[in-house]
Amino acid sequence: MINRRSPFKTLLIYLLVILLLALFLFPIYWMFIGSLKDNSVLMRLPPQLYPTFSTLESYKAVFSNAKYMKYILNSFIVASMTVVIDLVFSVFAGYSLSRFHYPGRKAIMTITLSAQVFPTVVIIISLYEFFSKFKLMNTYHGLSLADVAMSLPLSVWMLKSFCDSVPRSLDEAAKVDGCGRFMTMMRIVLPLLKPGMLAVGIYAFLMSWDDYMLGLVIMTKTPLKTLPVGISETFLGEFGFDYAGMMTISVVASLPVLLLFLVFQKYMVAGLTGGAVKE
Amino acid sequence: MTKAVINARPHKGISEKWKDHLFGYALLLPTFSVFSLVILFPIAKSIVMSFYNYTYASIKKGPTWNSFENYVTIFEEGFLSQLFRTLIFTVGTVGLELVIGMCIALLLNMNIRGRNAFRSLFLMSWTIPSIVTALLWSWLFNAQYGLIDFVLSRIGLIADPNMQWLQSPSLAMVTVIIAVVWRQTPYMLVMILAGLQSINQDLVEAAAIDGANAFQTFFRVKLPGIKTVLGNTIITCVMSSFQQFTIIMNMTQGGPMKMTTTMSIATYKLAFTSRNLGAGAAVGVIWMLLLGTGVTIYNHVSKRFDYE
């Protein structure tokens, strides 16, 4: 900056940023304090804007409900499997697209980036038949596989750009030393991709944790349902007026991803923006 | 091909270059398999289904060819209005995400301390699951006890303290758009900010020396500088708005009076509530044609796959 900003202008910028931030964060605050009140307080006007810590009843209700515990466990199992499969597949594909210039490479990259043109809802119309044929309906690995397919396009793209930033001379040096192609990838390039893999892993977890439509169609048996589907069934149905319960399960469903993100946000931002900004 | 044959050493069979290629293909195989099983085959099958009489009732007898019957059906079932609703929803969400995201990104780009911390805090709403977003905003917009009605009536913006949002045909779309914008704007913001920070600072300073004001700097230097990122991000957001299902379904179920029935809700309802898979697939086919054409034209004009 050539001319220094006046302190007044600086203050104005901070005030604006903080105001906007408050608007974005308020619903999250509202959810947290709502989960700590009971329904008699929530259904009272004017609304209480401050948190009270008098009741944990709705948390007790959630954690003593075997059905919820099962939904949460199912979501965790599916999301973890999704992360592992997505990472292995996207490291391979990202490395491949970054290093080898085989025929058809460009077409593959175009399809990868345009995969979102294919709507999930159109896929599920006929996914049922394929998944039945391969015995993937109502299985953890079936739903993970579907989740993997949804997160792979961006995962591959992110890892390709992380691979691009690893100097090729490393590969060549390894080759001169007699290292095979697979070992070059695993021993030389992979250790340098850790930040990228962290970003992709978190992204895959967020995607799978957020999925509602695929879970709705693939997991038809109650003991296998994932958390979003379970929440939707409960609160669009008989518990539509249990606002405290609604906010509590919302907190429970948000906390794992919120914490995961806050701990690793640096890698996440790098992963999201890395592939897009490069000229 | 011929080059590879010439280069090949007799005792090895294939050249080093083709070994590289084959290794590259092999690494793509797992991804390609999942893609085929979960995306490509089902999509192809859905396209075929859209030309068949494929209802739950007809599956036992075996689906029969009925040419463009499903397409006639979907137009009778209000396809044009669903298309219109989708466009309103998409333009509304992406437009607001763009404007709000751009404003915040420009503010954060003004050399302020703690920029990265602010950016991460803004991104928090993006990590909140869609189902939670739907519940949370339904509660905020609740007609009896909702905070938004209370605040708006207290400051005198609305007369009715129990104003219906999600139940009102004219307001339901606005409500859903606000919820989606809250969740998606941080993505737009982060991408734009990354774009702004990749602009060469010398250009901005040169513009300032030449006496350009803030608006001129924005439209002549910054906007052209982030053209590529902005275009790609908008495309991503448009495609994701077309796809939006969880939030709409759990806030309004497509109602009231079908005012929030976008194509993704319509496809789901035709296929799984009316149990007419063929008609659901037909909506999907037109949807993909529209989006596919749009993206192809964009790719062509922007040449976005030309860079390496």
Coordinates of C-alpha atoms in Angstrom, one line a residue:
Chain A
M1 CA 0.0 0.0 0.0
I2 CA 1.3 3.4 -1.0
N3 CA -0.9 5.7 0.9
R4 CA -1.8 4.6 4.4
R5 CA -5.4 4.1 5.3
S6 CA -6.9 6.5 7.8
P7 CA -7.6 4.9 11.2
F8 CA -11.2 5.8 10.7
K9 CA -11.5 3.8 7.5
T10 CA -9.7 0.9 9.0
L11 CA -12.1 0.9 11.9
L12 CA -15.0 1.0 9.5
I13 CA -13.7 -2.0 7.6
Y14 CA -13.3 -4.1 10.8
L15 CA -16.8 -3.1 11.9
L16 CA -18.3 -4.1 8.6
V17 CA -16.5 -7.4 8.6
I18 CA -17.5 -8.2 12.2
L19 CA -21.1 -7.3 11.5
L20 CA -21.3 -9.5 8.4
L21 CA -19.6 -12.3 10.3
A22 CA -22.1 -12.0 13.2
L23 CA -24.9 -12.4 10.7
F24 CA -23.4 -15.6 9.3
L25 CA -22.6 -17.0 12.7
F26 CA -25.8 -16.1 14.4
P27 CA -27.8 -19.1 13.2
I28 CA -25.1 -21.4 14.6
Y29 CA -25.3 -19.6 17.9
W30 CA -29.0 -19.8 17.9
M31 CA -28.8 -23.5 17.3
F32 CA -26.5 -24.0 20.3
I33 CA -28.5 -21.9 22.7
G34 CA -31.7 -23.5 21.5
S35 CA -30.4 -26.9 22.4
L36 CA -29.8 -25.8 26.0
K37 CA -33.4 -24.6 26.6
D38 CA -36.6 -26.6 27.0
N39 CA -39.6 -26.3 24.7
S40 CA -41.6 -24.2 27.2
V41 CA -38.9 -21.6 27.0
L42 CA -38.4 -21.8 23.2
M43 CA -42.1 -21.4 22.7
R44 CA -42.3 -18.1 24.5
L45 CA -42.3 -14.6 23.2
P46 CA -40.1 -12.5 23.3
P47 CA -37.5 -15.1 22.5
Q48 CA -34.6 -15.4 25.0
L49 CA -31.5 -14.2 23.2
Y50 CA -28.9 -15.3 25.7
P51 CA -27.8 -18.8 26.6
T52 CA -29.0 -20.6 29.7
F53 CA -27.3 -23.7 31.0
S54 CA -30.1 -25.0 33.2
T55 CA -31.1 -28.0 31.2
L56 CA -29.3 -30.8 29.4
E57 CA -32.5 -32.8 29.1
S58 CA -32.6 -32.8 25.3
Y59 CA -29.0 -34.0 25.2
K60 CA -29.9 -36.8 27.6
A61 CA -32.8 -37.7 25.4
V62 CA -30.6 -37.9 22.3
F63 CA -27.8 -39.9 23.9
S64 CA -30.1 -42.3 25.5
N65 CA -32.0 -42.9 22.3
A66 CA -30.7 -46.2 20.8
K67 CA -32.1 -45.3 17.4
Y68 CA -30.1 -42.0 17.2
M69 CA -26.9 -43.7 18.4
K70 CA -27.4 -46.2 15.6
Y71 CA -27.9 -43.5 13.0
I72 CA -24.8 -41.6 14.2
L73 CA -22.7 -44.8 14.2
N74 CA -23.9 -45.6 10.6
S75 CA -23.0 -42.2 9.4
F76 CA -19.5 -42.5 11.0
I77 CA -18.9 -45.9 9.4
V78 CA -20.1 -44.8 6.0
A79 CA -18.1 -41.5 6.1
S80 CA -14.9 -43.3 7.3
M81 CA -15.1 -45.9 4.5
T82 CA -15.8 -43.1 2.0
V83 CA -12.7 -41.2 3.1
V84 CA -10.4 -44.3 2.8
I85 CA -11.7 -45.4 -0.6
D86 CA -11.8 -41.8 -1.9
L87 CA -8.3 -41.1 -0.8
V88 CA -6.7 -44.3 -2.4
F89 CA -8.6 -43.8 -5.7
S90 CA -8.0 -40.1 -6.0
V91 CA -4.3 -40.3 -5.2
F92 CA -3.9 -42.8 -8.0
A93 CA -6.0 -40.9 -10.5
G94 CA -4.6 -37.5 -9.5
Y95 CA -1.0 -38.7 -9.8
S96 CA -1.9 -40.4 -13.1
L97 CA -3.4 -37.2 -14.6
S98 CA -0.6 -35.1 -13.3
R99 CA 2.3 -37.2 -14.6
F100 CA 1.4 -39.2 -17.7
H101 CA 0.3 -37.6 -20.9
Y102 CA -1.5 -40.5 -22.5
P103 CA -4.1 -40.3 -25.2
G104 CA -7.5 -39.3 -23.9
R105 CA -6.2 -37.5 -20.9
K106 CA -7.8 -34.2 -21.7
A107 CA -11.2 -35.8 -22.3
I108 CA -10.9 -37.5 -18.9
M109 CA -10.1 -34.2 -17.2
T110 CA -13.1 -32.5 -18.9
I111 CA -15.4 -35.2 -17.8
T112 CA -14.1 -35.1 -14.3
L113 CA -14.7 -31.4 -14.0
S114 CA -18.1 -31.6 -15.6
A115 CA -19.4 -34.6 -13.7
Q116 CA -21.7 -32.4 -11.7
V117 CA -23.8 -32.0 -14.9
F118 CA -25.1 -35.5 -14.1
P119 CA -27.7 -35.0 -11.4
T120 CA -27.7 -37.3 -8.4
V121 CA -31.5 -37.6 -8.5
V122 CA -31.4 -38.9 -12.1
I123 CA -28.7 -41.4 -11.1
I124 CA -30.7 -42.8 -8.2
I125 CA -33.7 -43.6 -10.5
S126 CA -31.7 -46.5 -12.0
L127 CA -29.0 -46.9 -9.4
Y128 CA -31.4 -49.3 -7.6
E129 CA -31.2 -51.8 -10.3
F130 CA -27.4 -51.8 -10.5
F131 CA -27.0 -51.9 -6.8
S132 CA -29.4 -54.8 -6.4
K133 CA -27.5 -56.7 -9.1
F134 CA -24.2 -56.2 -7.3
K135 CA -25.8 -56.8 -3.8
L136 CA -24.9 -53.3 -2.7
M137 CA -28.3 -52.2 -1.4
N138 CA -28.5 -51.8 2.4
T139 CA -24.8 -52.3 2.9
Y140 CA -22.2 -49.8 4.3
H141 CA -19.8 -50.4 1.4
G142 CA -22.6 -49.8 -1.1
L143 CA -23.5 -46.4 0.3
S144 CA -19.8 -45.5 0.6
L145 CA -19.2 -46.4 -3.0
A146 CA -22.0 -44.1 -4.1
D147 CA -20.6 -41.3 -1.8
V148 CA -17.1 -41.9 -3.2
A149 CA -18.5 -41.4 -6.7
M150 CA -19.9 -38.1 -5.7
S151 CA -16.8 -36.8 -4.1
L152 CA -14.2 -38.3 -6.5
P153 CA -14.4 -35.6 -9.2
L154 CA -13.3 -32.8 -7.0
S155 CA -10.9 -35.1 -5.0
V156 CA -9.1 -36.1 -8.2
W157 CA -8.9 -32.6 -9.3
M158 CA -7.5 -31.3 -6.0
L159 CA -4.9 -34.1 -5.8
K160 CA -3.9 -33.5 -9.4
S161 CA -3.1 -29.9 -8.6
F162 CA -1.2 -30.9 -5.5
C163 CA 0.8 -33.4 -7.6
D164 CA 1.5 -30.7 -10.1
S165 CA 3.2 -28.7 -7.4
V166 CA 5.6 -31.6 -6.6
P167 CA 8.7 -31.2 -8.8
R168 CA 8.9 -33.8 -11.6
S169 CA 12.7 -33.9 -11.1
L170 CA 12.0 -36.0 -8.0
D171 CA 10.3 -38.7 -10.1
E172 CA 13.1 -38.6 -12.6
A173 CA 15.8 -38.9 -10.0
A174 CA 14.0 -41.9 -8.5
K175 CA 13.8 -43.4 -12.0
V176 CA 17.6 -43.0 -12.5
D177 CA 18.2 -44.7 -9.2
G178 CA 16.2 -47.7 -10.5
C179 CA 13.0 -47.1 -8.6
G180 CA 10.0 -48.6 -10.3
R181 CA 6.9 -46.5 -11.3
F182 CA 4.7 -47.7 -8.5
M183 CA 7.4 -47.3 -5.8
T184 CA 8.2 -43.8 -7.1
M185 CA 4.6 -42.8 -6.5
M186 CA 4.3 -44.4 -3.1
R187 CA 7.8 -43.6 -1.7
I188 CA 8.7 -40.3 -3.3
V189 CA 5.6 -38.4 -4.2
L190 CA 3.0 -39.7 -1.7
P191 CA 4.8 -38.4 1.4
L192 CA 4.8 -34.9 -0.1
L193 CA 1.1 -35.1 -0.7
K194 CA 0.1 -35.3 2.9
P195 CA -1.5 -31.8 3.1
G196 CA -3.4 -32.5 -0.1
M197 CA -4.6 -35.8 1.2
L198 CA -5.7 -34.2 4.4
A199 CA -7.8 -31.7 2.5
V200 CA -9.3 -34.4 0.3
G201 CA -10.0 -36.6 3.2
I202 CA -11.9 -33.9 5.1
Y203 CA -13.8 -32.9 2.0
A204 CA -14.9 -36.6 1.4
F205 CA -15.9 -36.8 5.0
L206 CA -18.0 -33.6 4.8
M207 CA -19.6 -34.8 1.6
S208 CA -20.5 -38.2 3.0
W209 CA -21.7 -36.8 6.3
D210 CA -23.9 -34.3 4.5
D211 CA -25.4 -36.9 2.0
Y212 CA -29.2 -37.3 2.3
M213 CA -30.5 -38.4 -1.0
L214 CA -28.3 -41.5 -1.6
G215 CA -28.8 -42.6 2.0
L216 CA -32.5 -42.2 1.6
V217 CA -32.6 -44.6 -1.4
I218 CA -29.8 -47.1 -0.7
M219 CA -30.4 -47.6 3.1
T220 CA -34.1 -48.7 3.2
K221 CA -33.8 -50.7 6.5
T222 CA -34.1 -48.7 9.7
P223 CA -31.0 -50.2 11.5
L224 CA -28.8 -49.1 8.6
K225 CA -30.1 -45.5 8.1
T226 CA -27.7 -42.6 8.3
L227 CA -28.1 -39.6 10.5
P228 CA -29.5 -37.0 8.0
V229 CA -32.2 -39.5 6.9
G230 CA -33.0 -40.4 10.5
I231 CA -33.3 -36.7 11.5
S232 CA -35.5 -35.9 8.5
E233 CA -37.9 -38.8 9.3
T234 CA -38.1 -37.9 13.0
F235 CA -38.7 -34.1 12.7
L236 CA -40.8 -34.0 9.6
G237 CA -43.0 -36.6 11.3
E238 CA -44.2 -37.1 14.8
F239 CA -41.7 -34.8 16.6
G240 CA -42.3 -31.8 14.3
F241 CA -42.9 -29.5 17.4
D242 CA -40.0 -30.6 19.5
Y243 CA -37.8 -27.6 18.7
A244 CA -35.4 -28.3 21.6
G245 CA -34.8 -31.8 20.3
M246 CA -34.5 -30.5 16.8
M247 CA -31.7 -28.0 17.8
T248 CA -30.0 -30.7 20.0
I249 CA -29.7 -33.3 17.2
S250 CA -28.6 -30.4 14.9
V251 CA -25.7 -29.6 17.2
V252 CA -24.9 -33.3 17.5
A253 CA -24.9 -33.7 13.7
S254 CA -22.8 -30.5 13.2
L255 CA -20.2 -30.8 15.9
P256 CA -18.1 -33.5 14.3
V257 CA -17.7 -31.7 11.0
L258 CA -17.4 -28.3 12.6
L259 CA -14.5 -29.5 14.8
L260 CA -12.9 -31.4 12.0
F261 CA -13.0 -28.3 9.9
L262 CA -11.8 -25.9 12.5
V263 CA -8.8 -28.1 13.3
F264 CA -7.7 -28.6 9.7
Q265 CA -9.2 -25.4 8.0
K266 CA -5.8 -24.4 6.7
Y267 CA -5.5 -27.5 4.6
M268 CA -9.1 -27.4 3.6
V269 CA -8.9 -23.8 2.2
A270 CA -5.6 -24.7 0.4
G271 CA -7.3 -27.8 -1.2
L272 CA -10.4 -25.9 -2.3
T273 CA -8.6 -23.0 -3.8
G274 CA -5.4 -24.7 -5.1
G275 CA -6.8 -26.2 -8.3
A276 CA -9.0 -23.2 -9.2
V277 CA -6.6 -20.3 -8.8
K278 CA -3.6 -21.6 -10.7
E279 CA -3.3 -20.0 -14.1
Chain B
M1 CA 1.3 -45.5 -32.5
T2 CA 3.8 -46.0 -35.3
K3 CA 6.3 -44.0 -33.4
A4 CA 5.9 -46.3 -30.4
V5 CA 6.5 -49.3 -32.6
I6 CA 9.7 -47.8 -34.1
N7 CA 11.0 -46.9 -30.6
A8 CA 10.2 -50.3 -29.2
R9 CA 13.2 -52.5 -28.4
P10 CA 12.8 -56.0 -29.8
H11 CA 13.3 -57.8 -26.6
K12 CA 11.0 -55.6 -24.5
G13 CA 7.9 -55.6 -26.6
I14 CA 6.5 -52.2 -25.7
S15 CA 8.3 -48.9 -25.4
E16 CA 9.0 -47.1 -22.1
K17 CA 6.6 -44.4 -23.2
W18 CA 3.8 -46.9 -23.6
K19 CA 4.7 -48.5 -20.3
D20 CA 4.2 -45.0 -18.8
H21 CA 0.8 -44.7 -20.6
L22 CA -0.3 -48.1 -19.4
F23 CA 0.7 -47.4 -15.9
G24 CA -1.2 -44.1 -16.1
Y25 CA -4.3 -45.9 -17.3
A26 CA -4.0 -48.6 -14.6
L27 CA -4.0 -45.9 -11.9
L28 CA -7.2 -44.5 -13.4
L29 CA -8.9 -47.8 -13.4
P30 CA -10.4 -47.8 -9.8
T31 CA -11.8 -44.3 -10.3
F32 CA -13.1 -45.2 -13.8
S33 CA -14.8 -48.3 -12.4
V34 CA -16.7 -46.4 -9.6
F35 CA -17.6 -43.7 -12.1
S36 CA -19.0 -46.3 -14.5
L37 CA -21.0 -48.2 -11.9
V38 CA -22.4 -45.3 -10.0
I39 CA -22.6 -42.5 -12.6
L40 CA -22.3 -43.5 -16.2
F41 CA -24.3 -46.7 -16.4
P42 CA -27.2 -45.4 -14.3
I43 CA -27.3 -42.2 -16.3
A44 CA -27.3 -44.2 -19.6
K45 CA -30.0 -46.4 -18.2
S46 CA -32.1 -43.4 -17.1
I47 CA -31.9 -42.0 -20.6
V48 CA -33.2 -45.2 -22.0
M49 CA -35.9 -45.4 -19.3
S50 CA -37.2 -42.0 -20.3
F51 CA -38.5 -43.6 -23.5
Y52 CA -40.2 -46.5 -21.9
N53 CA -43.4 -47.0 -20.0
Y54 CA -41.6 -47.6 -16.7
T55 CA -43.9 -47.4 -13.7
Y56 CA -43.9 -49.6 -10.6
A57 CA -47.1 -51.1 -12.0
S58 CA -45.6 -51.9 -15.4
I59 CA -42.3 -53.4 -14.1
K60 CA -43.8 -56.9 -13.6
K61 CA -45.2 -57.1 -17.1
G62 CA -41.9 -55.7 -18.5
P63 CA -41.5 -52.1 -19.5
T64 CA -42.7 -51.2 -23.0
W65 CA -41.4 -48.7 -25.5
N66 CA -43.6 -45.6 -25.6
S67 CA -41.4 -43.2 -27.5
F68 CA -42.0 -39.6 -26.3
E69 CA -45.1 -40.4 -24.2
N70 CA -43.2 -39.6 -20.9
Y71 CA -42.1 -36.2 -22.3
V72 CA -45.7 -35.4 -23.1
T73 CA -46.6 -36.5 -19.5
I74 CA -44.1 -34.2 -17.9
F75 CA -45.2 -31.2 -19.8
E76 CA -48.8 -32.0 -18.7
E77 CA -47.5 -32.3 -15.1
G78 CA -46.1 -28.8 -15.2
F79 CA -42.5 -29.2 -16.5
L80 CA -42.4 -25.6 -17.7
S81 CA -43.3 -24.2 -14.3
Q82 CA -40.7 -26.5 -12.6
L83 CA -38.1 -25.2 -15.1
F84 CA -39.1 -21.7 -14.2
R85 CA -38.9 -22.4 -10.5
T86 CA -35.4 -23.9 -10.9
L87 CA -34.3 -20.9 -12.8
I88 CA -35.6 -18.5 -10.2
F89 CA -34.0 -20.6 -7.4
T90 CA -30.7 -20.8 -9.3
V91 CA -30.5 -17.1 -10.3
G92 CA -31.6 -16.1 -6.8
T93 CA -29.1 -18.3 -4.9
V94 CA -26.1 -17.8 -7.2
G95 CA -26.8 -14.1 -7.7
L96 CA -26.9 -13.4 -3.9
E97 CA -23.9 -15.7 -3.2
L98 CA -22.0 -13.8 -5.8
V99 CA -22.8 -10.3 -4.6
I100 CA -22.4 -11.1 -0.9
G101 CA -19.4 -13.3 -1.4
M102 CA -17.7 -10.6 -3.6
C103 CA -18.4 -7.8 -1.0
I104 CA -16.9 -9.8 1.9
A105 CA -14.0 -11.0 -0.2
L106 CA -13.2 -7.4 -1.2
L107 CA -13.3 -6.3 2.5
L108 CA -11.1 -9.2 3.6
N109 CA -8.7 -8.4 0.8
M110 CA -8.1 -4.9 2.2
N111 CA -4.9 -5.8 4.1
I112 CA -6.6 -6.4 7.4
R113 CA -5.1 -8.2 10.3
G114 CA -6.5 -11.7 11.1
R115 CA -7.7 -12.2 7.5
N116 CA -7.2 -16.0 7.6
A117 CA -9.1 -16.3 10.9
F118 CA -12.0 -14.3 9.5
R119 CA -12.0 -16.4 6.4
S120 CA -12.2 -19.6 8.5
L121 CA -15.0 -18.2 10.7
F122 CA -17.0 -17.3 7.6
L123 CA -16.5 -20.8 6.2
M124 CA -18.2 -22.4 9.3
S125 CA -21.7 -22.2 7.9
W126 CA -20.5 -24.1 4.8
T127 CA -19.6 -27.1 6.9
I128 CA -23.0 -27.3 8.6
P129 CA -24.9 -30.3 7.2
S130 CA -27.7 -29.5 4.7
I131 CA -30.3 -31.3 6.9
V132 CA -29.3 -29.1 9.8
T133 CA -29.5 -26.0 7.6
A134 CA -33.1 -26.9 6.7
L135 CA -34.2 -27.5 10.3
L136 CA -32.4 -24.4 11.6
W137 CA -33.9 -22.0 9.1
S138 CA -37.3 -23.6 9.4
W139 CA -37.1 -22.8 13.1
L140 CA -35.8 -19.2 12.5
F141 CA -38.7 -18.6 10.1
N142 CA -41.2 -20.3 12.3
A143 CA -44.5 -18.4 12.2
Q144 CA -45.5 -18.7 15.9
Y145 CA -42.1 -18.6 17.8
G146 CA -39.6 -17.8 15.1
L147 CA -37.0 -15.2 15.8
I148 CA -37.2 -13.6 12.4
D149 CA -40.9 -12.7 12.6
F150 CA -40.3 -11.4 16.1
V151 CA -37.5 -9.1 15.1
L152 CA -39.0 -7.9 11.8
S153 CA -42.3 -7.1 13.5
R154 CA -40.6 -5.4 16.4
I155 CA -38.7 -3.0 14.1
G156 CA -41.8 -2.4 12.1
L157 CA -40.8 -4.1 8.8
I158 CA -43.8 -6.5 8.8
A159 CA -47.2 -5.9 10.3
D160 CA -48.2 -9.4 11.1
P161 CA -46.0 -10.8 14.0
N162 CA -47.0 -14.4 12.9
M163 CA -46.2 -14.0 9.3
Q164 CA -46.1 -17.3 7.4
W165 CA -42.9 -17.8 5.4
L166 CA -42.7 -21.5 4.5
Q167 CA -46.5 -21.8 4.2
S168 CA -46.9 -18.8 1.9
P169 CA -46.8 -19.5 -1.9
S170 CA -45.2 -16.1 -2.5
L171 CA -42.6 -16.3 0.3
A172 CA -41.6 -19.9 0.5
M173 CA -39.1 -19.6 -2.4
V174 CA -37.4 -16.6 -0.8
T175 CA -37.1 -18.5 2.5
V176 CA -35.5 -21.5 0.9
I177 CA -33.1 -19.2 -1.1
I178 CA -32.0 -17.5 2.1
A179 CA -31.2 -20.8 3.8
V180 CA -29.2 -22.1 0.8
V181 CA -27.4 -18.7 0.4
W182 CA -26.4 -18.9 4.0
R183 CA -24.8 -22.3 3.5
Q184 CA -23.2 -21.7 0.1
T185 CA -21.9 -18.1 0.1
P186 CA -18.7 -18.9 2.1
Y187 CA -17.6 -21.2 -0.7
M188 CA -18.0 -18.3 -3.2
L189 CA -16.3 -16.0 -0.8
V190 CA -13.2 -18.2 -0.3
M191 CA -12.8 -18.8 -4.0
I192 CA -13.1 -15.1 -4.9
L193 CA -10.7 -14.1 -2.1
A194 CA -8.1 -16.6 -3.4
G195 CA -8.5 -15.2 -6.8
L196 CA -8.1 -11.6 -5.5
Q197 CA -4.9 -12.6 -3.7
S198 CA -3.4 -14.1 -6.8
I199 CA -3.6 -10.8 -8.6
N200 CA -0.3 -9.1 -9.0
Q201 CA -0.3 -6.3 -6.4
D202 CA 1.9 -4.1 -8.7
L203 CA -1.1 -3.8 -11.2
V204 CA -3.3 -2.5 -8.4
E205 CA -0.7 0.0 -7.3
A206 CA -0.1 1.1 -10.8
A207 CA -3.8 1.7 -11.3
A208 CA -3.8 3.8 -8.1
I209 CA -0.8 5.8 -9.2
D210 CA -2.6 6.5 -12.5
G211 CA -5.4 8.0 -10.5
A212 CA -7.9 5.2 -10.8
N213 CA -10.7 5.3 -8.2
A214 CA -11.9 2.2 -6.3
F215 CA -14.6 1.4 -8.9
Q216 CA -12.2 1.7 -11.8
T217 CA -9.6 -0.5 -10.1
F218 CA -12.3 -3.1 -9.4
F219 CA -13.8 -3.2 -12.9
R220 CA -10.6 -2.7 -14.9
V221 CA -8.0 -4.6 -12.8
K222 CA -9.5 -6.9 -10.2
L223 CA -12.4 -8.3 -12.1
P224 CA -10.4 -9.2 -15.2
G225 CA -7.8 -10.7 -12.9
I226 CA -10.2 -13.1 -11.3
K227 CA -12.2 -13.9 -14.5
T228 CA -11.2 -17.5 -14.7
V229 CA -11.7 -18.4 -11.0
L230 CA -15.0 -16.5 -10.9
G231 CA -16.3 -18.2 -14.0
N232 CA -15.5 -21.7 -12.8
T233 CA -16.9 -21.0 -9.3
I234 CA -20.1 -19.6 -10.7
I235 CA -20.5 -22.7 -12.9
T236 CA -19.9 -25.0 -9.9
C237 CA -22.5 -23.0 -7.9
V238 CA -25.1 -23.1 -10.7
M239 CA -24.8 -26.8 -11.1
S240 CA -25.1 -27.3 -7.3
S241 CA -28.2 -25.1 -7.1
F242 CA -29.8 -27.1 -9.9
Q243 CA -29.0 -30.2 -7.8
Q244 CA -30.2 -28.8 -4.5
F245 CA -32.5 -31.3 -2.9
T246 CA -32.0 -31.8 0.8
I247 CA -32.7 -28.2 1.9
I248 CA -35.8 -27.7 -0.3
M249 CA -37.2 -31.1 0.4
N250 CA -36.9 -30.7 4.2
M251 CA -38.1 -27.2 4.3
T252 CA -41.1 -27.2 2.0
Q253 CA -41.3 -30.6 0.3
G254 CA -41.7 -28.6 -2.9
G255 CA -44.8 -26.7 -1.7
P256 CA -46.9 -24.7 -1.0
M257 CA -48.8 -25.0 -4.3
K258 CA -45.7 -26.4 -5.9
M259 CA -44.0 -23.0 -5.7
T260 CA -40.7 -24.5 -4.7
T261 CA -40.9 -27.6 -6.9
T262 CA -37.6 -27.3 -8.8
M263 CA -36.6 -30.0 -11.3
S264 CA -34.7 -32.0 -8.7
I265 CA -37.8 -32.1 -6.4
A266 CA -40.0 -32.9 -9.4
T267 CA -37.8 -35.7 -10.6
Y268 CA -37.7 -37.3 -7.2
K269 CA -41.5 -37.0 -6.7
L270 CA -42.3 -38.3 -10.2
A271 CA -40.1 -41.3 -9.7
F272 CA -40.6 -42.2 -6.1
T273 CA -43.9 -40.7 -5.0
S274 CA -45.9 -41.1 -8.3
R275 CA -43.8 -44.2 -9.0
N276 CA -43.4 -43.2 -12.6
L277 CA -39.7 -43.8 -13.1
G278 CA -39.9 -43.2 -16.9
A279 CA -41.4 -39.7 -16.4
G280 CA -38.8 -38.9 -13.7
A281 CA -36.0 -39.9 -16.0
A282 CA -37.5 -37.7 -18.8
V283 CA -37.3 -34.6 -16.5
G284 CA -33.7 -35.6 -15.8
V285 CA -32.8 -35.9 -19.5
I286 CA -34.0 -32.4 -20.4
W287 CA -32.2 -31.1 -17.3
M288 CA -28.9 -32.7 -18.4
L289 CA -29.4 -31.4 -22.0
L290 CA -29.9 -27.8 -20.7
L291 CA -27.0 -27.9 -18.3
G292 CA -24.7 -29.9 -20.6
T293 CA -25.3 -27.4 -23.4
G294 CA -24.7 -24.5 -21.1
V295 CA -21.4 -25.9 -19.7
T296 CA -20.2 -26.9 -23.2
I297 CA -20.8 -23.4 -24.5
Y298 CA -19.1 -21.9 -21.5
N299 CA -16.1 -24.3 -21.8
H300 CA -15.8 -23.3 -25.5
V301 CA -16.0 -19.6 -24.9
S302 CA -13.7 -19.5 -21.9
K303 CA -11.4 -22.2 -23.1
R304 CA -11.1 -23.3 -19.5
F305 CA -9.5 -26.6 -20.4
D306 CA -6.7 -25.1 -22.4
Y307 CA -4.5 -24.2 -19.5
E308 CA -2.1 -26.7 -18.0

